[in-house]
Amino acid sequence: MVVAVAEESRGGDHARSWIEAAKSDYWQLIDTDHLVSDLYNLVNVPQAIWIDERGIVVRPPESAGSTDHFRRMDLATRTLAPDDMAARLAARQAYLDAVRAWVRTGKHALPAVDAAARQPRVTSEIAEARARFRLGVWLRRHGRAAEGDAEMAEASRLHPESWTIWRQAADLDEVGKASGPQFWARVKALGDKHYYPPARL
Amino acid sequence: MTVILTDRAEHRVTTVGTFLSAADAERVTGWTLKPEGMCRDEACVPLPAGAVRGGAVDVAAFWRKLGGPVAATGAGDVLALGAPAESRNAALEGLEAPDFTLPDIDGVPRTLSQLRGRKVFMATWASW
């Protein structure tokens, strides 16, 4: 069973066109407060978690087949070089193949000790960032944009690794800002660090 | 009237500063005021001095004692009580998938644990 969770503080209507285009028969959930990011300590989208029949996490959060090839995108044409596009599609296919193998045979499920070791650790700064983000979204929803933005800015300062906090705040400020010049500047500032750390299959 | 946000709920309660009636404090936090402190199941957390006044509980002081973050507006009319880092870490390391209920695109509430007995591939995304 696939469960897709839209981290979408503007609400379901903002995600509806994508969901309807997908014509999916699985759950398409709307998470306006980013509860799933809070519970599972996520930092980006898309991230995936594999959960077995007992309700046990057998693969903690990881990049769901996405790669960093987009960082070499030609921003004028929004296109990738053919080699980068091919590598990106190959990585996505490899990840989807791994998911299918797990469903059929159990392959790629991690032993409990390894799964526990890979769980991302919540710090007190991250916990505070989540609370401030929750408050910021509420304030935005209730017409208190300046206060909300201040809370979300502080959340992003406390948890700079969270792209979901920064990008959601940017989107609430202005649609499109989450993938605008400031986003690309932040991506460039990563240097040698990954935007999408490869899943270790 | 003060709004108190937890990770899964929004409460509207009467407060004096950050003091709530014991009943409201229990409703918001899930912890019960007892002579030994705020208690839940077998656990009790002693309250800081001055955190109980006339049967009311300073929910912010209690929450910080519990290790949880408290975010508040300047006017103090909205508070967010975040989950303590250690409780999140304990849940993550225990590997049982944290349960939640969220609406689907048609507003129907869906609960993750309804899918017990099936493998679940859960993925996040966003339009932005």
CSV table of C-alpha atoms in Angstrom, one decimal:
chain,number,residue,atom,x,y,z
A,1,MET,CA,0.0,0.0,0.0
A,2,VAL,CA,1.3,3.4,-0.9
A,3,VAL,CA,0.6,6.4,1.4
A,4,ALA,CA,1.4,9.7,-0.2
A,5,VAL,CA,1.6,12.6,2.2
A,6,ALA,CA,1.5,16.2,0.9
A,7,GLU,CA,3.3,18.6,3.2
A,8,GLU,CA,1.1,21.4,2.2
A,9,SER,CA,0.4,24.2,4.6
A,10,ARG,CA,-1.8,26.0,2.0
A,11,GLY,CA,-4.2,23.1,2.2
A,12,GLY,CA,-5.5,20.4,0.0
A,13,ASP,CA,-6.8,22.6,-2.8
A,14,HIS,CA,-3.2,23.7,-3.5
A,15,ALA,CA,-2.3,20.0,-4.1
A,16,ARG,CA,-5.4,18.9,-5.8
A,17,SER,CA,-4.4,19.3,-9.4
A,18,TRP,CA,-1.3,17.1,-8.9
A,19,ILE,CA,-3.3,14.5,-7.0
A,20,GLU,CA,-6.1,14.3,-9.6
A,21,ALA,CA,-3.5,14.1,-12.4
A,22,ALA,CA,-1.9,11.1,-10.6
A,23,LYS,CA,-5.2,9.2,-10.8
A,24,SER,CA,-4.0,7.1,-7.8
A,25,ASP,CA,-5.9,4.4,-6.0
A,26,TYR,CA,-3.8,4.8,-2.8
A,27,TRP,CA,-4.2,7.3,0.0
A,28,GLN,CA,-3.4,10.9,-0.8
A,29,LEU,CA,-3.2,12.7,2.5
A,30,ILE,CA,-2.9,16.4,3.3
A,31,ASP,CA,-0.6,17.4,6.1
A,32,THR,CA,-1.0,21.2,6.6
A,33,ASP,CA,1.0,21.2,9.8
A,34,HIS,CA,3.8,18.9,8.6
A,35,LEU,CA,2.9,16.4,11.4
A,36,VAL,CA,4.5,13.5,9.5
A,37,SER,CA,7.8,15.5,9.2
A,38,ASP,CA,7.6,16.1,13.0
A,39,LEU,CA,6.8,12.4,13.9
A,40,TYR,CA,9.4,10.9,11.5
A,41,ASN,CA,12.0,13.7,11.7
A,42,LEU,CA,12.0,14.5,8.0
A,43,VAL,CA,13.9,17.3,6.4
A,44,ASN,CA,12.9,17.3,2.7
A,45,VAL,CA,10.5,16.0,0.1
A,46,PRO,CA,10.3,13.5,-1.3
A,47,GLN,CA,11.4,11.3,1.6
A,48,ALA,CA,10.1,7.7,2.1
A,49,ILE,CA,9.7,5.3,5.0
A,50,TRP,CA,9.1,1.6,4.6
A,51,ILE,CA,6.8,0.0,7.2
A,52,ASP,CA,6.2,-3.7,7.4
A,53,GLU,CA,3.0,-5.7,8.1
A,54,ARG,CA,3.6,-5.4,11.9
A,55,GLY,CA,3.8,-1.6,11.7
A,56,ILE,CA,7.6,-1.6,12.2
A,57,VAL,CA,9.9,0.8,10.3
A,58,VAL,CA,12.3,-1.4,8.2
A,59,ARG,CA,13.8,1.5,6.3
A,60,PRO,CA,14.0,4.9,8.1
A,61,PRO,CA,13.5,8.2,6.1
A,62,GLU,CA,15.5,8.4,2.9
A,63,SER,CA,15.5,10.1,-0.4
A,64,ALA,CA,12.8,8.4,-2.4
A,65,GLY,CA,14.7,7.9,-5.7
A,66,SER,CA,15.6,11.6,-6.1
A,67,THR,CA,19.1,12.7,-6.9
A,68,ASP,CA,21.2,15.8,-7.0
A,69,HIS,CA,21.4,16.0,-10.8
A,70,PHE,CA,18.9,18.8,-10.7
A,71,ARG,CA,21.7,21.1,-9.3
A,72,ARG,CA,23.3,21.2,-12.7
A,73,MET,CA,20.0,22.2,-14.4
A,74,ASP,CA,20.1,25.0,-17.0
A,75,LEU,CA,18.0,27.5,-15.2
A,76,ALA,CA,17.2,29.4,-18.4
A,77,THR,CA,15.7,26.4,-20.1
A,78,ARG,CA,14.9,24.3,-17.0
A,79,THR,CA,16.5,21.3,-18.7
A,80,LEU,CA,19.1,18.8,-17.7
A,81,ALA,CA,22.0,17.5,-19.9
A,82,PRO,CA,21.1,14.1,-21.5
A,83,ASP,CA,23.6,12.2,-19.3
A,84,ASP,CA,22.3,13.8,-16.1
A,85,MET,CA,18.7,13.1,-17.1
A,86,ALA,CA,19.6,9.4,-17.9
A,87,ALA,CA,21.4,9.0,-14.6
A,88,ARG,CA,18.5,10.6,-12.7
A,89,LEU,CA,16.0,8.3,-14.3
A,90,ALA,CA,18.2,5.3,-13.7
A,91,ALA,CA,18.4,6.1,-10.0
A,92,ARG,CA,14.7,6.6,-9.7
A,93,GLN,CA,14.1,3.2,-11.5
A,94,ALA,CA,16.6,1.5,-9.2
A,95,TYR,CA,14.7,2.8,-6.2
A,96,LEU,CA,11.4,1.7,-7.5
A,97,ASP,CA,12.8,-1.7,-8.3
A,98,ALA,CA,14.0,-2.0,-4.7
A,99,VAL,CA,10.5,-1.1,-3.4
A,100,ARG,CA,8.9,-3.7,-5.6
A,101,ALA,CA,11.5,-6.3,-4.5
A,102,TRP,CA,10.7,-5.6,-0.9
A,103,VAL,CA,7.0,-6.0,-1.5
A,104,ARG,CA,7.5,-9.3,-3.2
A,105,THR,CA,10.4,-10.9,-1.2
A,106,GLY,CA,11.3,-8.7,1.7
A,107,LYS,CA,14.6,-7.7,0.2
A,108,HIS,CA,16.1,-4.4,1.3
A,109,ALA,CA,14.3,-4.5,4.7
A,110,LEU,CA,17.0,-3.6,7.3
A,111,PRO,CA,17.7,-5.6,10.5
A,112,ALA,CA,16.3,-3.8,13.5
A,113,VAL,CA,19.7,-2.7,14.8
A,114,ASP,CA,20.6,-1.1,11.5
A,115,ALA,CA,17.2,0.5,11.1
A,116,ALA,CA,17.4,2.0,14.6
A,117,ALA,CA,20.9,3.3,13.8
A,118,ARG,CA,19.7,5.1,10.7
A,119,GLN,CA,16.9,6.9,12.4
A,120,PRO,CA,17.6,10.6,12.3
A,121,ARG,CA,18.1,12.0,15.9
A,122,VAL,CA,15.9,14.8,17.1
A,123,THR,CA,17.9,17.6,19.0
A,124,SER,CA,16.3,20.1,21.3
A,125,GLU,CA,16.8,22.7,18.6
A,126,ILE,CA,14.9,20.6,16.1
A,127,ALA,CA,12.1,20.1,18.6
A,128,GLU,CA,11.9,23.8,19.2
A,129,ALA,CA,11.9,24.4,15.4
A,130,ARG,CA,8.9,22.1,15.0
A,131,ALA,CA,7.0,24.0,17.7
A,132,ARG,CA,7.8,27.3,16.2
A,133,PHE,CA,6.8,26.1,12.7
A,134,ARG,CA,3.5,24.8,14.0
A,135,LEU,CA,2.9,28.2,15.6
A,136,GLY,CA,3.9,30.0,12.5
A,137,VAL,CA,1.6,28.0,10.2
A,138,TRP,CA,-1.3,28.7,12.6
A,139,LEU,CA,-0.6,32.4,12.7
A,140,ARG,CA,-0.3,32.5,8.9
A,141,ARG,CA,-3.7,30.7,8.6
A,142,HIS,CA,-5.3,33.2,10.9
A,143,GLY,CA,-4.1,36.3,9.1
A,144,ARG,CA,-1.1,37.1,11.3
A,145,ALA,CA,1.5,36.9,8.5
A,146,ALA,CA,4.2,39.0,10.1
A,147,GLU,CA,4.1,37.0,13.3
A,148,GLY,CA,3.9,33.7,11.5
A,149,ASP,CA,6.9,34.6,9.3
A,150,ALA,CA,9.0,35.5,12.3
A,151,GLU,CA,8.2,32.1,13.9
A,152,MET,CA,9.0,30.2,10.7
A,153,ALA,CA,12.3,32.2,10.2
A,154,GLU,CA,13.3,31.3,13.7
A,155,ALA,CA,12.3,27.6,13.0
A,156,SER,CA,14.6,27.6,10.0
A,157,ARG,CA,17.4,29.2,11.9
A,158,LEU,CA,17.1,26.5,14.6
A,159,HIS,CA,16.9,23.7,12.0
A,160,PRO,CA,18.8,24.9,9.0
A,161,GLU,CA,19.0,21.3,7.5
A,162,SER,CA,15.2,21.3,7.1
A,163,TRP,CA,14.3,22.2,3.5
A,164,THR,CA,10.7,21.6,4.3
A,165,ILE,CA,10.6,24.3,6.9
A,166,TRP,CA,12.4,26.8,4.7
A,167,ARG,CA,10.6,26.0,1.5
A,168,GLN,CA,7.1,25.8,3.1
A,169,ALA,CA,7.7,29.2,4.7
A,170,ALA,CA,8.8,30.6,1.4
A,171,ASP,CA,5.8,29.2,-0.4
A,172,LEU,CA,3.5,30.7,2.2
A,173,ASP,CA,5.1,34.1,1.7
A,174,GLU,CA,4.7,33.8,-2.1
A,175,VAL,CA,3.8,31.0,-4.4
A,176,GLY,CA,6.9,30.2,-6.5
A,177,LYS,CA,9.4,31.5,-4.0
A,178,ALA,CA,10.2,28.0,-2.7
A,179,SER,CA,12.0,27.3,-6.0
A,180,GLY,CA,13.1,30.9,-6.8
A,181,PRO,CA,16.5,32.5,-6.7
A,182,GLN,CA,16.8,32.3,-2.9
A,183,PHE,CA,16.2,28.5,-3.1
A,184,TRP,CA,18.9,28.1,-5.7
A,185,ALA,CA,21.3,30.2,-3.7
A,186,ARG,CA,20.8,28.0,-0.7
A,187,VAL,CA,21.3,24.9,-2.8
A,188,LYS,CA,24.5,26.3,-4.1
A,189,ALA,CA,25.7,27.1,-0.6
A,190,LEU,CA,25.5,23.4,0.2
A,191,GLY,CA,28.8,23.0,-1.7
A,192,ASP,CA,29.8,19.3,-1.5
A,193,LYS,CA,26.9,18.4,0.7
A,194,HIS,CA,24.0,16.5,-0.8
A,195,TYR,CA,20.6,18.0,-1.2
A,196,TYR,CA,19.2,14.5,-1.7
A,197,PRO,CA,21.6,12.0,0.1
A,198,PRO,CA,21.4,8.8,-1.9
A,199,ALA,CA,19.4,6.0,-0.4
A,200,ARG,CA,21.8,3.2,0.8
A,201,LEU,CA,20.2,0.2,-0.8
B,1,MET,CA,-9.2,32.7,25.7
B,2,THR,CA,-5.9,31.2,24.8
B,3,VAL,CA,-5.1,28.8,22.0
B,4,ILE,CA,-2.8,26.0,22.8
B,5,LEU,CA,-1.4,23.9,20.0
B,6,THR,CA,0.0,20.5,20.5
B,7,ASP,CA,1.4,18.3,17.7
B,8,ARG,CA,-2.0,16.8,17.0
B,9,ALA,CA,-4.6,19.2,18.4
B,10,GLU,CA,-5.7,22.7,18.9
B,11,HIS,CA,-7.3,23.7,22.3
B,12,ARG,CA,-9.1,26.9,23.4
B,13,VAL,CA,-8.8,27.4,27.1
B,14,THR,CA,-9.2,30.0,29.7
B,15,THR,CA,-5.8,31.0,31.2
B,16,VAL,CA,-4.3,33.4,33.6
B,17,GLY,CA,-0.9,34.0,32.1
B,18,THR,CA,0.2,30.4,31.3
B,19,PHE,CA,-1.8,29.0,34.2
B,20,LEU,CA,-4.7,26.6,33.3
B,21,SER,CA,-7.2,24.8,35.5
B,22,ALA,CA,-6.0,21.3,36.3
B,23,ALA,CA,-8.8,19.9,34.2
B,24,ASP,CA,-7.7,21.9,31.1
B,25,ALA,CA,-4.1,21.1,31.8
B,26,GLU,CA,-5.0,17.4,31.7
B,27,ARG,CA,-7.0,17.8,28.5
B,28,VAL,CA,-4.2,19.7,26.8
B,29,THR,CA,-1.2,17.7,28.0
B,30,GLY,CA,-2.6,14.3,28.9
B,31,TRP,CA,-1.0,14.6,32.4
B,32,THR,CA,-3.0,14.8,35.6
B,33,LEU,CA,-2.2,17.1,38.5
B,34,LYS,CA,-1.6,15.1,41.7
B,35,PRO,CA,0.1,16.0,45.0
B,36,GLU,CA,3.4,14.5,43.7
B,37,GLY,CA,3.3,16.5,40.5
B,38,MET,CA,1.9,16.0,37.0
B,39,CYS,CA,1.3,12.3,36.4
B,40,ARG,CA,0.6,10.0,33.5
B,41,ASP,CA,0.3,6.2,34.0
B,42,GLU,CA,3.0,5.3,36.5
B,43,ALA,CA,5.2,8.4,35.8
B,44,CYS,CA,5.0,11.6,37.8
B,45,VAL,CA,7.0,14.8,37.1
B,46,PRO,CA,7.5,17.1,40.1
B,47,LEU,CA,6.5,20.6,39.3
B,48,PRO,CA,8.8,23.6,39.7
B,49,ALA,CA,8.2,25.8,42.7
B,50,GLY,CA,5.3,28.2,42.0
B,51,ALA,CA,4.0,26.2,39.1
B,52,VAL,CA,0.8,25.3,41.0
B,53,ARG,CA,-1.4,28.1,42.2
B,54,GLY,CA,-4.9,27.7,43.6
B,55,GLY,CA,-5.4,24.4,41.8
B,56,ALA,CA,-4.2,25.9,38.5
B,57,VAL,CA,-1.1,24.6,36.7
B,58,ASP,CA,1.6,26.7,34.8
B,59,VAL,CA,1.4,24.6,31.7
B,60,ALA,CA,4.5,26.2,30.1
B,61,ALA,CA,6.6,25.6,33.2
B,62,PHE,CA,5.4,22.0,33.4
B,63,TRP,CA,6.1,21.5,29.7
B,64,ARG,CA,9.6,22.8,29.9
B,65,LYS,CA,10.3,20.6,33.0
B,66,LEU,CA,9.1,17.7,30.8
B,67,GLY,CA,11.8,18.7,28.3
B,68,GLY,CA,9.4,20.0,25.7
B,69,PRO,CA,9.7,23.3,23.8
B,70,VAL,CA,7.2,26.1,24.3
B,71,ALA,CA,6.7,28.7,21.6
B,72,ALA,CA,4.4,31.6,22.2
B,73,THR,CA,3.2,34.8,20.6
B,74,GLY,CA,4.3,38.1,22.1
B,75,ALA,CA,0.8,38.6,23.4
B,76,GLY,CA,0.7,35.2,24.9
B,77,ASP,CA,-2.6,34.4,23.2
B,78,VAL,CA,-1.3,31.4,21.3
B,79,LEU,CA,1.1,28.7,22.6
B,80,ALA,CA,2.6,25.8,20.9
B,81,LEU,CA,3.8,22.8,23.0
B,82,GLY,CA,6.2,20.8,21.0
B,83,ALA,CA,7.1,17.2,21.6
B,84,PRO,CA,10.2,16.7,23.7
B,85,ALA,CA,13.2,15.6,21.7
B,86,GLU,CA,13.8,12.6,23.9
B,87,SER,CA,10.3,11.3,23.5
B,88,ARG,CA,10.6,11.6,19.7
B,89,ASN,CA,13.9,9.8,19.8
B,90,ALA,CA,12.6,7.0,21.9
B,91,ALA,CA,9.8,6.5,19.5
B,92,LEU,CA,12.0,6.5,16.5
B,93,GLU,CA,14.6,4.1,18.0
B,94,GLY,CA,11.8,1.8,19.0
B,95,LEU,CA,11.0,1.4,15.3
B,96,GLU,CA,7.2,1.2,15.7
B,97,ALA,CA,5.9,3.6,13.1
B,98,PRO,CA,4.4,6.6,14.8
B,99,ASP,CA,0.7,6.6,14.2
B,100,PHE,CA,-1.3,9.6,12.9
B,101,THR,CA,-4.6,10.5,11.4
B,102,LEU,CA,-4.7,12.9,8.5
B,103,PRO,CA,-7.5,13.8,6.0
B,104,ASP,CA,-7.2,12.6,2.5
B,105,ILE,CA,-7.9,15.0,-0.4
B,106,ASP,CA,-11.6,14.5,0.0
B,107,GLY,CA,-11.5,15.2,3.7
B,108,VAL,CA,-11.9,11.6,4.8
B,109,PRO,CA,-9.7,10.9,7.9
B,110,ARG,CA,-7.2,8.2,7.4
B,111,THR,CA,-5.2,6.5,10.2
B,112,LEU,CA,-1.9,4.8,9.4
B,113,SER,CA,-2.5,1.9,11.8
B,114,GLN,CA,-5.6,1.0,9.8
B,115,LEU,CA,-3.0,-0.5,7.4
B,116,ARG,CA,-1.5,-3.0,9.8
B,117,GLY,CA,-1.1,-6.4,8.1
B,118,ARG,CA,0.0,-4.7,4.8
B,119,LYS,CA,3.4,-3.3,3.8
B,120,VAL,CA,3.3,0.4,3.6
B,121,PHE,CA,5.5,2.6,1.4
B,122,MET,CA,5.0,6.1,2.8
B,123,ALA,CA,6.3,9.0,0.8
B,124,THR,CA,6.1,12.8,1.3
B,125,TRP,CA,5.8,15.3,-1.5
B,126,ALA,CA,4.8,18.9,-1.9
B,127,SER,CA,3.6,21.2,-4.7
B,128,TRP,CA,6.2,23.8,-3.8
